[in-house]
Coordinates of C-alpha atoms in Angstrom, one line a residue:
X1 CA -159.9 172.1 109.0
X2 CA -157.6 170.4 111.4
X3 CA -154.3 168.8 110.3
X4 CA -152.7 166.1 112.5
X5 CA -149.0 165.6 112.1
X6 CA -149.0 161.8 111.9
X7 CA -152.3 160.0 112.6
X8 CA -151.3 157.1 110.5
X9 CA -147.5 156.7 110.7
X10 CA -145.6 154.9 108.0
X11 CA -143.1 152.3 109.1
X12 CA -140.0 151.5 107.2
X13 CA -136.6 149.9 107.8
X14 CA -133.3 151.6 108.1
X15 CA -130.1 150.3 106.5
X16 CA -129.1 148.6 109.7
X17 CA -132.4 146.8 110.0
X18 CA -133.9 149.0 112.7
X19 CA -137.4 150.2 112.4
X20 CA -138.1 153.9 111.5
X21 CA -141.5 155.5 112.0
X22 CA -142.1 158.4 109.6
X23 CA -145.0 160.8 109.4
X24 CA -146.8 161.2 106.1
X25 CA -146.5 164.6 104.5
X26 CA -149.8 166.4 105.2
X27 CA -149.1 170.1 105.0
X28 CA -148.8 172.4 102.1
X29 CA -148.4 176.2 102.3
X30 CA -151.8 176.5 100.6
X31 CA -153.5 174.5 103.4
X32 CA -151.7 176.5 106.0
X33 CA -152.9 179.8 104.6
X34 CA -156.5 178.6 104.6
X35 CA -156.4 177.4 108.2
X36 CA -158.3 179.4 110.8
X37 CA -155.9 181.3 113.1
X38 CA -157.0 179.3 116.2
X39 CA -155.9 176.0 114.7
X40 CA -152.4 177.2 113.8
X41 CA -151.4 177.2 117.5
X42 CA -152.3 173.5 117.5
X43 CA -150.1 172.9 114.5
X44 CA -147.2 174.7 116.3
X45 CA -147.5 172.4 119.3
X46 CA -147.5 169.4 117.0
X47 CA -144.5 170.6 115.0
X48 CA -142.5 171.2 118.2
X49 CA -143.3 167.7 119.5
X50 CA -142.4 166.2 116.1
X51 CA -139.0 168.0 116.1
X52 CA -138.2 166.8 119.6
X53 CA -139.1 163.2 118.8
X54 CA -137.4 162.9 115.4
X55 CA -134.3 165.0 115.9
X56 CA -133.5 163.3 119.2
X57 CA -133.8 160.0 117.4
X58 CA -131.5 160.7 114.5
X59 CA -129.5 163.8 115.5
X60 CA -129.4 167.3 114.0
X61 CA -130.0 171.0 114.8
X62 CA -132.6 171.0 117.5
X63 CA -132.5 174.3 119.5
X64 CA -132.5 176.7 116.5
X65 CA -135.6 175.0 114.9
X66 CA -137.6 174.9 118.2
X67 CA -137.2 178.6 118.3
X68 CA -138.6 179.4 114.9
X69 CA -141.8 177.3 114.9
X70 CA -144.3 180.1 115.1
X71 CA -142.2 182.4 113.0
X72 CA -142.0 179.9 110.1
X73 CA -145.7 179.2 110.3
X74 CA -146.4 183.0 110.0
X75 CA -144.0 183.3 107.0
X76 CA -145.8 180.6 105.1
X77 CA -149.2 182.0 105.9
X78 CA -148.4 185.6 104.8
X79 CA -146.1 184.9 101.8
X80 CA -146.7 182.7 98.8
X81 CA -143.7 180.3 98.7
X82 CA -142.1 179.6 96.2
X83 CA -143.4 182.6 94.3
X84 CA -142.2 184.7 97.1
X85 CA -138.6 183.6 98.1
X86 CA -138.0 182.6 101.7
X87 CA -134.3 182.4 102.3
X88 CA -133.1 181.0 105.7
X89 CA -129.8 182.1 107.2
X90 CA -128.3 180.0 108.4
X91 CA -129.8 177.0 106.8
X92 CA -130.0 175.0 110.1
X93 CA -133.1 177.0 111.0
X94 CA -135.0 175.5 108.1
X95 CA -136.4 172.2 109.6
X96 CA -139.9 173.7 110.2
X97 CA -139.8 175.1 106.6
X98 CA -139.1 171.6 105.4
X99 CA -142.0 170.2 107.4
X100 CA -144.4 172.7 106.0
X101 CA -143.4 172.0 102.4
X102 CA -144.1 168.3 102.2
X103 CA -141.0 166.7 103.7
X104 CA -142.2 165.4 107.1
X105 CA -142.2 161.8 105.9
X106 CA -138.5 162.1 105.1
X107 CA -137.3 163.1 108.6
X108 CA -136.7 159.4 109.6
X109 CA -133.5 159.7 107.5
X110 CA -132.5 163.2 108.3
X111 CA -128.8 163.8 107.5
X112 CA -128.3 160.2 106.6
X113 CA -126.9 159.1 103.3
X114 CA -129.6 159.2 100.6
X115 CA -131.9 160.9 103.0
X116 CA -133.1 164.4 103.9
X117 CA -130.4 167.2 104.0
X118 CA -130.0 169.0 107.2
X119 CA -130.0 172.3 105.3
X120 CA -132.1 173.8 102.5
X121 CA -131.6 171.8 99.3
X122 CA -132.7 172.9 95.8
X123 CA -132.8 169.2 94.8
X124 CA -135.4 168.5 97.5
X125 CA -138.0 171.2 96.9
X126 CA -138.8 174.3 94.8
X127 CA -139.4 176.0 98.1
X128 CA -135.6 175.9 98.8
X129 CA -134.0 178.8 96.9
X130 CA -130.4 178.3 98.2
X131 CA -128.3 175.6 99.8
X132 CA -126.8 177.9 102.4
X133 CA -125.3 176.6 105.6
X134 CA -122.4 179.1 106.0
X135 CA -123.8 182.0 107.9
X136 CA -124.5 185.7 106.9
X137 CA -125.3 185.0 103.3
X138 CA -129.1 185.3 103.1
X139 CA -129.2 189.1 102.8
X140 CA -126.8 189.1 99.8
X141 CA -128.9 186.3 98.1
X142 CA -132.0 188.4 98.8
X143 CA -130.5 191.6 97.3
X144 CA -129.7 189.7 94.1
X145 CA -133.0 187.9 93.9
X146 CA -134.9 191.2 94.4
X147 CA -132.9 192.9 91.7
X148 CA -133.5 189.9 89.4
X149 CA -137.2 189.9 89.9
X150 CA -137.4 193.6 89.2
X151 CA -135.3 193.3 86.1
X152 CA -137.6 190.5 84.8
X153 CA -140.8 192.5 85.4
X154 CA -141.8 190.5 88.4
X155 CA -141.8 193.3 90.9
X156 CA -144.8 191.9 92.7
X157 CA -142.6 189.1 94.2
X158 CA -141.3 189.4 97.7
X159 CA -137.9 188.2 99.0
X160 CA -137.9 187.4 102.7
X161 CA -134.5 186.5 104.2
X162 CA -134.6 185.1 107.7
X163 CA -131.4 186.0 109.5
X164 CA -130.5 185.5 113.1
X165 CA -129.0 182.9 115.4
X166 CA -125.9 185.2 115.5
X167 CA -125.5 185.4 111.7
X168 CA -126.0 189.1 111.5
X169 CA -122.5 189.5 113.0
X170 CA -120.9 188.5 109.7
X171 CA -119.4 191.2 107.5
X172 CA -121.2 189.9 104.4
X173 CA -124.5 190.6 106.2
X174 CA -123.5 194.3 106.7
X175 CA -122.4 194.6 103.1
X176 CA -125.8 193.4 102.0
X177 CA -127.6 195.7 104.4
X178 CA -125.7 198.6 103.0
X179 CA -126.8 197.7 99.4
X180 CA -130.4 196.8 100.2
X181 CA -131.1 199.8 102.4
X182 CA -129.3 202.2 100.0
X183 CA -131.4 201.1 97.0
X184 CA -134.6 202.5 98.6
X185 CA -137.0 200.3 96.6
X186 CA -136.0 196.7 97.1
X187 CA -139.0 194.4 97.9
X188 CA -137.0 192.8 100.6
X189 CA -138.4 192.1 104.1
X190 CA -135.6 191.2 106.5
X191 CA -136.9 189.0 109.3
X192 CA -134.4 189.3 112.2
X193 CA -134.7 186.2 114.4
X194 CA -133.2 187.7 117.6
X195 CA -132.6 184.8 120.0
X196 CA -129.7 186.5 121.7
X197 CA -127.4 183.7 120.6
X198 CA -125.4 182.0 117.9
X199 CA -123.9 179.0 119.6
X200 CA -123.0 180.9 122.8
X201 CA -124.7 184.2 123.7
X202 CA -124.1 186.7 120.9
X203 CA -121.3 189.2 121.8
X204 CA -120.3 192.6 120.5
X205 CA -121.8 196.0 120.0
X206 CA -124.6 194.7 117.7
X207 CA -125.9 192.4 120.4
X208 CA -125.9 195.5 122.7
X209 CA -127.8 197.5 120.1
X210 CA -130.5 194.8 119.6
X211 CA -130.9 194.7 123.4
X212 CA -131.4 198.4 123.5
X213 CA -134.0 198.2 120.7
X214 CA -135.9 195.8 122.9
X215 CA -136.2 198.3 125.8
X216 CA -139.6 199.9 126.2
X217 CA -138.5 203.4 125.0
X218 CA -137.5 201.8 121.6
X219 CA -140.7 200.0 120.8
X220 CA -143.1 201.3 118.2
X221 CA -140.8 201.5 115.2
X222 CA -137.7 202.1 117.3
X223 CA -138.4 205.7 118.1
X224 CA -136.5 207.4 120.9
X225 CA -133.1 205.8 120.3
X226 CA -130.7 205.4 117.5
X227 CA -131.6 202.6 115.2
X228 CA -129.0 201.1 112.9
X229 CA -131.6 199.8 110.5
X230 CA -133.5 203.0 109.9
X231 CA -130.2 204.8 109.5
X232 CA -129.4 202.4 106.7
X233 CA -132.7 203.1 104.9
X234 CA -135.0 200.4 106.2
X235 CA -138.4 200.7 107.8
X236 CA -138.3 199.0 111.2
X237 CA -141.0 197.0 112.9
X238 CA -140.5 195.6 116.3
X239 CA -139.5 194.2 118.5
X240 CA -142.2 191.5 118.1
X241 CA -142.7 188.4 120.2
X242 CA -141.6 185.7 117.8
X243 CA -143.8 183.1 119.5
X244 CA -147.0 185.2 119.2
X245 CA -148.4 184.1 115.9
X246 CA -150.9 186.9 115.7
X247 CA -148.3 189.6 116.4
X248 CA -145.9 188.1 113.9
X249 CA -148.5 187.9 111.2
X250 CA -149.7 191.5 111.8
X251 CA -146.1 192.7 111.6
X252 CA -145.5 190.8 108.3
X253 CA -148.7 192.3 106.8
X254 CA -147.6 195.7 107.8
X255 CA -144.2 195.1 106.3
X256 CA -145.8 194.2 103.0
X257 CA -147.7 197.5 103.0
X258 CA -144.5 199.5 103.5
X259 CA -143.3 198.4 100.1
X260 CA -139.8 197.6 101.3
X261 CA -137.1 197.4 102.4
X262 CA -138.2 196.6 105.9
X263 CA -136.6 194.9 109.0
X264 CA -139.1 192.9 111.1
X265 CA -137.3 192.4 114.5
X266 CA -138.7 189.3 116.2
X267 CA -137.5 188.1 119.6
X268 CA -137.5 184.3 120.0
X269 CA -136.2 181.7 122.5
X270 CA -133.7 179.2 121.2
X271 CA -134.9 175.7 122.2
X272 CA -138.4 177.0 122.9
X273 CA -140.8 174.5 124.5
X274 CA -138.2 171.9 125.3
X275 CA -136.9 172.0 128.9
X276 CA -133.5 170.5 128.3
X277 CA -132.8 172.9 125.5
X278 CA -134.0 176.0 127.3
X279 CA -131.9 175.0 130.3
X280 CA -128.7 174.4 128.3
X281 CA -126.5 177.4 128.9
X282 CA -123.8 176.3 126.5
X283 CA -125.8 176.4 123.3
X284 CA -129.5 175.5 124.0
X285 CA -128.9 172.1 122.4
X286 CA -128.0 173.8 119.2
X287 CA -127.0 170.5 117.6
X288 CA -127.4 167.0 119.0
X289 CA -126.5 163.5 118.2
X290 CA -128.8 160.6 119.1
X291 CA -130.1 161.6 122.6
X292 CA -132.7 160.6 125.1
X293 CA -135.7 162.9 124.4
X294 CA -136.6 163.0 128.1
X295 CA -133.2 164.4 129.1
X296 CA -131.6 165.7 125.9
X297 CA -128.4 163.8 126.7
X298 CA -126.9 160.6 125.3
X299 CA -127.7 157.4 127.1
X300 CA -124.0 156.6 127.1
X301 CA -121.1 158.9 127.7
X302 CA -119.5 159.7 124.4
X303 CA -115.9 158.6 123.7
X304 CA -113.2 161.3 123.7
X305 CA -113.1 163.2 120.4
X306 CA -110.3 165.0 118.6
X307 CA -111.9 168.2 119.7
X308 CA -111.8 167.1 123.4
X309 CA -108.1 166.3 123.1
X310 CA -107.3 169.6 121.6
X311 CA -109.3 171.6 124.1
X312 CA -107.8 169.9 127.1
X313 CA -104.2 170.2 125.8
X314 CA -104.6 173.9 124.9
X315 CA -105.8 174.7 128.4
X316 CA -102.9 172.8 129.8
X317 CA -100.3 174.5 127.5
X318 CA -101.9 177.9 128.2
X319 CA -100.5 177.8 131.8
X320 CA -96.9 177.7 130.5
X321 CA -97.4 180.0 127.5
X322 CA -98.7 183.3 128.9
X323 CA -98.6 184.8 125.4
X324 CA -101.1 182.3 124.0
X325 CA -104.6 183.7 123.4
X326 CA -107.5 182.0 121.7
X327 CA -109.9 183.3 119.0
X328 CA -113.2 181.8 117.9
X329 CA -116.0 182.7 115.6
X330 CA -119.1 182.2 117.9
X331 CA -118.3 178.5 118.4
X332 CA -116.5 178.4 121.7
X333 CA -117.8 174.9 122.7
X334 CA -117.9 173.2 119.3
X335 CA -114.3 174.0 118.6
X336 CA -113.0 172.9 122.0
X337 CA -112.1 176.3 123.5
X338 CA -114.6 176.3 126.4
X339 CA -112.0 174.7 128.8
X340 CA -109.4 177.4 127.9
X341 CA -112.0 180.1 128.3
X342 CA -113.0 178.9 131.7
X343 CA -109.4 178.8 132.8
X344 CA -108.2 182.0 131.1
X345 CA -111.3 184.2 130.6
X346 CA -109.2 187.3 129.9
X347 CA -107.4 185.4 127.0
X348 CA -110.3 184.4 124.9
X349 CA -111.9 186.5 122.1
X350 CA -115.2 185.5 120.6
X351 CA -115.7 187.7 117.5
X352 CA -119.1 186.3 116.4
X353 CA -119.7 184.5 113.1
X354 CA -117.0 186.5 111.4
X355 CA -114.1 184.3 110.3
X356 CA -112.4 187.0 108.2
X357 CA -112.3 189.3 111.1
X358 CA -111.1 186.4 113.4
X359 CA -108.0 185.8 111.3
X360 CA -107.2 189.5 110.6
X361 CA -107.7 190.3 114.2
X362 CA -105.4 187.4 115.1
X363 CA -102.8 189.1 112.9
X364 CA -103.1 192.2 115.1
X365 CA -102.8 190.2 118.2
X366 CA -99.7 188.6 116.9
X367 CA -98.2 192.0 115.9
X368 CA -98.9 193.1 119.5
X369 CA -96.7 190.3 120.9
X370 CA -99.2 187.5 121.5
X371 CA -99.5 184.1 119.9
X372 CA -103.2 183.7 118.9
X373 CA -104.8 180.3 118.3
X374 CA -107.7 180.6 115.9
X375 CA -110.0 177.6 116.2
X376 CA -112.5 177.2 113.3
X377 CA -114.0 174.4 111.4
X378 CA -112.0 173.6 108.3
X379 CA -114.8 174.4 106.0
X380 CA -115.0 178.0 107.4
X381 CA -111.4 178.7 106.8
X382 CA -112.4 179.1 103.1
X383 CA -113.9 182.5 104.1
X384 CA -110.7 183.9 105.6
X385 CA -108.2 182.7 103.0
X386 CA -107.2 186.3 101.9
X387 CA -106.7 187.3 105.5
X388 CA -104.5 184.3 106.1
X389 CA -102.5 184.9 102.9
X390 CA -101.9 188.6 103.0
X391 CA -102.6 189.7 106.6
X392 CA -100.9 186.8 108.4
X393 CA -98.5 185.0 106.1
X394 CA -97.2 188.1 104.3
X395 CA -96.1 189.5 107.7
X396 CA -94.7 186.1 108.8
X397 CA -96.8 186.3 111.9
X398 CA -96.9 183.4 114.5
X399 CA -100.6 182.6 114.3
X400 CA -101.8 179.1 114.8
X401 CA -104.9 177.8 113.0
X402 CA -106.7 174.8 114.5
X403 CA -108.9 173.3 111.9
X404 CA -111.6 171.0 113.4
X405 CA -113.8 168.8 111.2
X406 CA -111.1 168.5 108.5
X407 CA -111.9 166.1 105.7
X408 CA -115.1 164.1 105.6
X409 CA -117.4 165.4 108.4
X410 CA -120.5 163.3 107.7
X411 CA -124.1 164.3 108.1
X412 CA -123.8 168.0 107.5
X413 CA -123.1 167.5 103.9
X414 CA -121.2 169.3 101.1
X415 CA -120.9 172.7 102.7
X416 CA -119.3 171.3 105.9
X417 CA -116.9 168.7 104.6
X418 CA -113.4 170.1 105.2
X419 CA -112.2 169.2 101.7
X420 CA -110.4 172.4 100.6
X421 CA -108.3 173.6 103.5
X422 CA -105.2 171.5 102.7
X423 CA -105.3 172.7 99.0
X424 CA -105.6 176.4 100.1
X425 CA -103.0 176.1 102.8
X426 CA -100.5 174.6 100.3
X427 CA -100.6 178.0 98.5
X428 CA -99.5 180.0 101.5
X429 CA -95.8 180.8 101.6
X430 CA -94.1 180.1 104.9
X431 CA -97.0 178.2 106.5
X432 CA -96.4 174.9 108.3
X433 CA -99.2 172.4 108.4
X434 CA -99.4 169.5 110.9
X435 CA -101.4 166.4 110.4
X436 CA -101.7 164.6 113.8
X437 CA -102.7 160.9 113.5
X438 CA -103.7 160.3 117.1
X439 CA -104.1 162.0 120.4
X440 CA -100.4 161.8 121.3
X441 CA -99.3 163.5 118.1
X442 CA -102.0 166.1 118.4
X443 CA -100.7 167.1 121.8
X444 CA -97.1 167.1 120.6
X445 CA -97.7 169.1 117.4
X446 CA -99.8 171.7 119.2
X447 CA -97.0 172.3 121.6
X448 CA -94.6 172.6 118.6
X449 CA -96.9 175.0 116.9
X450 CA -97.2 177.3 119.9
X451 CA -93.4 177.4 120.2
X452 CA -93.0 178.4 116.5
X453 CA -92.4 182.1 116.3
X454 CA -91.3 182.2 112.6
X455 CA -94.7 182.3 110.9
X456 CA -98.1 180.8 110.7
X457 CA -98.8 177.2 111.6
X458 CA -101.9 175.0 111.2
X459 CA -103.2 171.8 112.6
X460 CA -106.0 169.8 110.9
X461 CA -108.0 166.9 112.4
X462 CA -111.3 165.2 111.6
X463 CA -114.6 165.1 113.4
X464 CA -115.3 162.1 115.7
X465 CA -113.6 159.9 118.3
X466 CA -109.9 160.0 118.3
X467 CA -109.1 156.2 118.7
X468 CA -106.0 154.6 120.0
X469 CA -102.5 156.0 119.7
X470 CA -100.3 154.7 116.8
X471 CA -96.7 154.7 118.1
X472 CA -93.8 155.1 115.6
X473 CA -91.1 152.5 115.4
X474 CA -88.7 155.1 114.0
X475 CA -88.6 158.8 113.1
X476 CA -86.9 160.2 110.1
X477 CA -86.9 164.0 110.4
X478 CA -90.6 165.1 110.3
X479 CA -91.8 161.7 109.2
X480 CA -92.8 158.9 111.6
X481 CA -92.4 155.3 110.4
X482 CA -95.2 153.2 111.9
X483 CA -93.8 149.9 110.6
X484 CA -90.6 148.3 109.6
X485 CA -89.5 149.1 106.1
X486 CA -90.7 147.2 103.1
X487 CA -89.3 147.3 99.7
X488 CA -92.4 147.4 97.4
X489 CA -94.8 150.1 98.5
X490 CA -94.4 153.3 100.6
X491 CA -97.8 154.1 102.1
X492 CA -98.0 157.7 103.2
X493 CA -101.0 158.1 105.5
X494 CA -101.7 161.7 106.3
X495 CA -103.3 162.4 109.7
X496 CA -106.2 160.1 110.5
X497 CA -105.5 158.1 107.3
X498 CA -102.5 156.5 109.0
X499 CA -104.6 154.0 110.9
X500 CA -106.3 152.5 107.8
X501 CA -102.9 152.3 106.1
X502 CA -101.7 149.9 108.8
X503 CA -104.6 147.6 108.0
X504 CA -103.8 147.9 104.3
X505 CA -100.2 147.0 104.9
X506 CA -101.3 143.6 106.4
X507 CA -103.7 143.0 103.5
X508 CA -100.9 143.7 101.0
X509 CA -98.6 141.3 102.8
X510 CA -101.2 138.6 102.3
X511 CA -100.9 139.4 98.6
X512 CA -97.1 139.2 98.6
X513 CA -96.4 142.9 98.6
X514 CA -94.2 144.5 101.4
X515 CA -95.1 148.0 102.5
X516 CA -93.8 150.7 104.7
X517 CA -96.3 153.0 106.5
X518 CA -95.1 156.5 106.9
X519 CA -97.0 159.3 108.7
X520 CA -95.7 162.9 108.1
X521 CA -96.0 164.9 111.3
X522 CA -95.7 168.2 109.4
X523 CA -97.1 167.9 105.9
X524 CA -96.2 171.5 104.8
X525 CA -93.6 172.2 103.8
X526 CA -93.0 168.7 102.4
X527 CA -90.4 166.8 104.5
X528 CA -87.3 166.0 102.5
X529 CA -87.3 162.6 104.2
X530 CA -90.4 161.6 102.2
X531 CA -88.5 162.0 98.9
X532 CA -85.7 159.9 100.4
X533 CA -88.1 157.2 101.4
X534 CA -89.8 157.2 98.0
X535 CA -86.4 156.5 96.4
X536 CA -86.2 153.3 98.4
X537 CA -89.5 151.9 97.1
X538 CA -91.0 150.7 93.8
X539 CA -94.3 152.5 94.3
X540 CA -95.5 155.4 96.5
X541 CA -99.2 155.8 97.4
X542 CA -100.4 158.8 99.5
X543 CA -103.7 158.6 101.3
X544 CA -105.3 161.9 102.2
X545 CA -108.7 162.8 103.7
X546 CA -108.7 166.0 101.6
X547 CA -108.8 167.0 97.9
X548 CA -106.1 165.3 95.8
X549 CA -105.3 168.7 94.2
X550 CA -102.6 170.5 96.2
X551 CA -102.2 167.7 98.7
X552 CA -99.2 165.8 99.8
X553 CA -99.4 163.4 96.8
X554 CA -99.2 166.1 94.2
X555 CA -96.4 168.0 96.0
X556 CA -94.5 164.7 96.6
X557 CA -94.9 163.7 92.9
X558 CA -93.3 167.0 91.8
X559 CA -90.5 166.7 94.3
X560 CA -89.8 163.1 93.2
X561 CA -89.7 164.3 89.6
X562 CA -87.3 167.1 90.5
X563 CA -85.1 164.6 92.4
X564 CA -85.2 162.0 89.5
X565 CA -86.8 159.5 91.8
X566 CA -88.1 156.7 89.6
X567 CA -90.8 155.4 91.9
X568 CA -94.3 156.5 90.6
X569 CA -96.4 158.4 93.1
X570 CA -100.2 157.6 93.2
X571 CA -102.5 159.7 95.2
X572 CA -105.7 158.5 96.9
X573 CA -107.9 161.4 98.1
X574 CA -111.2 163.0 97.8
X575 CA -112.7 163.6 94.4
X576 CA -113.1 167.1 93.0
X577 CA -116.8 167.3 93.6
X578 CA -119.3 168.2 96.2
X579 CA -119.9 165.2 98.4
X580 CA -123.3 164.5 99.9
X581 CA -124.2 163.9 103.5
X582 CA -123.9 160.6 105.2
X583 CA -121.8 159.0 107.9
X584 CA -118.0 159.5 107.8
X585 CA -117.5 155.7 107.4
X586 CA -120.0 155.5 104.5
X587 CA -118.4 158.5 102.6
X588 CA -114.9 157.3 103.1
X589 CA -115.9 153.9 101.7
X590 CA -117.6 155.5 98.7
X591 CA -114.6 157.6 97.9
X592 CA -112.2 154.7 98.2
X593 CA -110.6 155.8 101.5
X594 CA -111.5 152.9 103.8
X595 CA -109.1 150.0 104.2
X596 CA -110.8 148.0 101.4
X597 CA -110.7 150.9 98.9
X598 CA -107.1 151.8 99.7
X599 CA -106.1 148.2 99.2
X600 CA -107.8 148.1 95.9
X601 CA -106.2 151.4 94.9
X602 CA -102.7 150.3 95.8
X603 CA -103.2 147.0 93.9
X604 CA -104.4 148.8 90.8
X605 CA -101.5 151.2 90.9
X606 CA -99.0 148.3 91.4
X607 CA -100.5 146.4 88.5
X608 CA -100.4 149.4 86.3
X609 CA -96.8 150.2 86.9
X610 CA -95.3 146.8 87.6
X611 CA -97.2 144.4 85.5
X612 CA -95.1 141.4 84.4

C-alpha cells in the first residue's frame, strides 16, 4: 500500500480572497501500522516536503518538526494512539503528529483564526491529550496519566512523553523524572529528542551529560559512564539515530518489553532535510513567518519590531552601564538579546528553558551588585511569579523584567497571549511597571529602569512592528498627554493602545464629544496625575491590551473613589477567558480593542452615564 500526500489537492479561498491549496487527509495511525517498512521512508520524504511547502507559506514552527518526522512515524507505528497516550513537549513538535492523525487538509489555515492550532489541541483530535505549549510539562502529565490508567485497571496502556528541543532543562521536568523513576513500575516511555538545541544550542551541565552519553563508550545502555537516567530508576536505551526508522522502531519495541519506566534517547537534527534550516546557526529556522521556501527568508525585509528596538537599545546602554547583565531562558534571539550577547559575551546568561531559575538567579546577581535584565515572553512570566514576589521584590532588588509579546500575540493562541502579566505584576509590592507606547518611549523607559536601584522594574510591549513615534504635547508627572485637553472624556491608552486612542479621539469629535488622550509612562504604581486628570473630565475610559482585572482601569477606579472623584471610570480590556489564535488585528477587533470597538465602548459608556 502506498499513500501519496496530496495526489488530488483541494483548493479553497482564504479570507482575503487568495487561493489556498490543501491536501486531503489520507493517513490514519492504523494505515501507518499496516504499511511495509520500505514504504515508510517514502512517507517521511513526503511529510518533510509538505512541511516545507505549507509552513513557509503560512508561517509556524518549521525547524522542530522537520527534526521529528521519522521519530513521529515510528511512535505511531509502535503505539496505538489514542489508546496509548502520546504527549509532545513542547507542543510545537507536534505538526507531524497532526498530519498522521487526519489533519493534513487543515494546514492551509495553520495558526489562522478559525483554523488549525499550532500546538496540540483537545478540540481538534482525540489523539491530542494536552494543549501544552509551555515547555517541560509532558513528563508530569505522563506521570499523572500513568497513575490514572493504573488506578482504573487499564495497566496495559502506555504513556509516551516526547521531550526535547531543550525542554528537559526545566525544573518541572526534573521533578517529574524524580517521581516516575522512583515509582519503579510506571508504564512510561520517555522519548528524549536530543537535537542539541532549544532555540539556541542547549547550555548547561545536562547538555554536557547528553553529549557524554553519545560518546562510543556510553553506547549500549549507557554502560561505562555515569548515567543520570539509570541513577533515577529508568532503563536507558540509546543513543539512537532519530532519523533511522528501523533503529527507532526497534528501540521502542525493546522499551515496551522492559515494562517501564524507560528513557529512549534519540539523536535528531533540527531542521533535518531543509538546507536553509540546517544552515541557520541562530535557531535552525525554529519559527518562521511567511518565507520563500527556496531560501527560508522573507521576500521583503521586515519592518523594525518592538523586540528590535529593545535589543538595540540595551546593547547601546550596556556600554555605559557596566553593572548591567542580561538573563534569558533559552531564547536569546527571540527576546532581542543577541546583539547584547555579541557585544558583551561575558555579561549574558542563558539558563535554558527555566524561567523560575532565571528570575531567582537574577535575584542573586542583583544581591552581588549587578543589575540584571531578565528578558522573557510575557506569557512565561506566569511560571516565575513566586520568584519575582518573594525572591526579588521582598528584598527590593533592582532587577528589570522585559516582557516581550505582552497582550495579544496572535497565531500562537491562548497559551502565548500575554494576558496575565499586568494583573500579576499589580500584586507585587514596590514594583514599577512601564508601558512604552512607541520606540522613543521604550528607549527612554528602559534607561530609567536601568537607573532605578530601589527595587524591581518591568517593561511590557507587544509582538509586531513598532510603528511611528507618538510625541507628547505635554507631560504631567508620569503621564504624557498626546492631545490638547478636552472636557468630556479622558482616554487613557496604556502602551500600544495609545495609538488607537488618537484615532478614537477624532471619531468622538465627529460625534460632538471632546476627549483628552493620556498615556501613562509608568503604569505601576498608579500616577497621581491620572486621578487629577480624571477629576477634570466627565468620563474616564482606560484602554488596555491586558486583562481588565488588576489593570490600570480597576486601580484608577478605586483611586478615584478614594479621592471622591465623580467621573465614572470604564475599563476596556481583554475578557477573562482563553482567547484563540488568529492575527493580532483580528483578535483586537473581536475583543473591542481596535479603533471601532473602542469608539463604540466609549459611546456606550457615555450614553449610560450621561444620557439626557
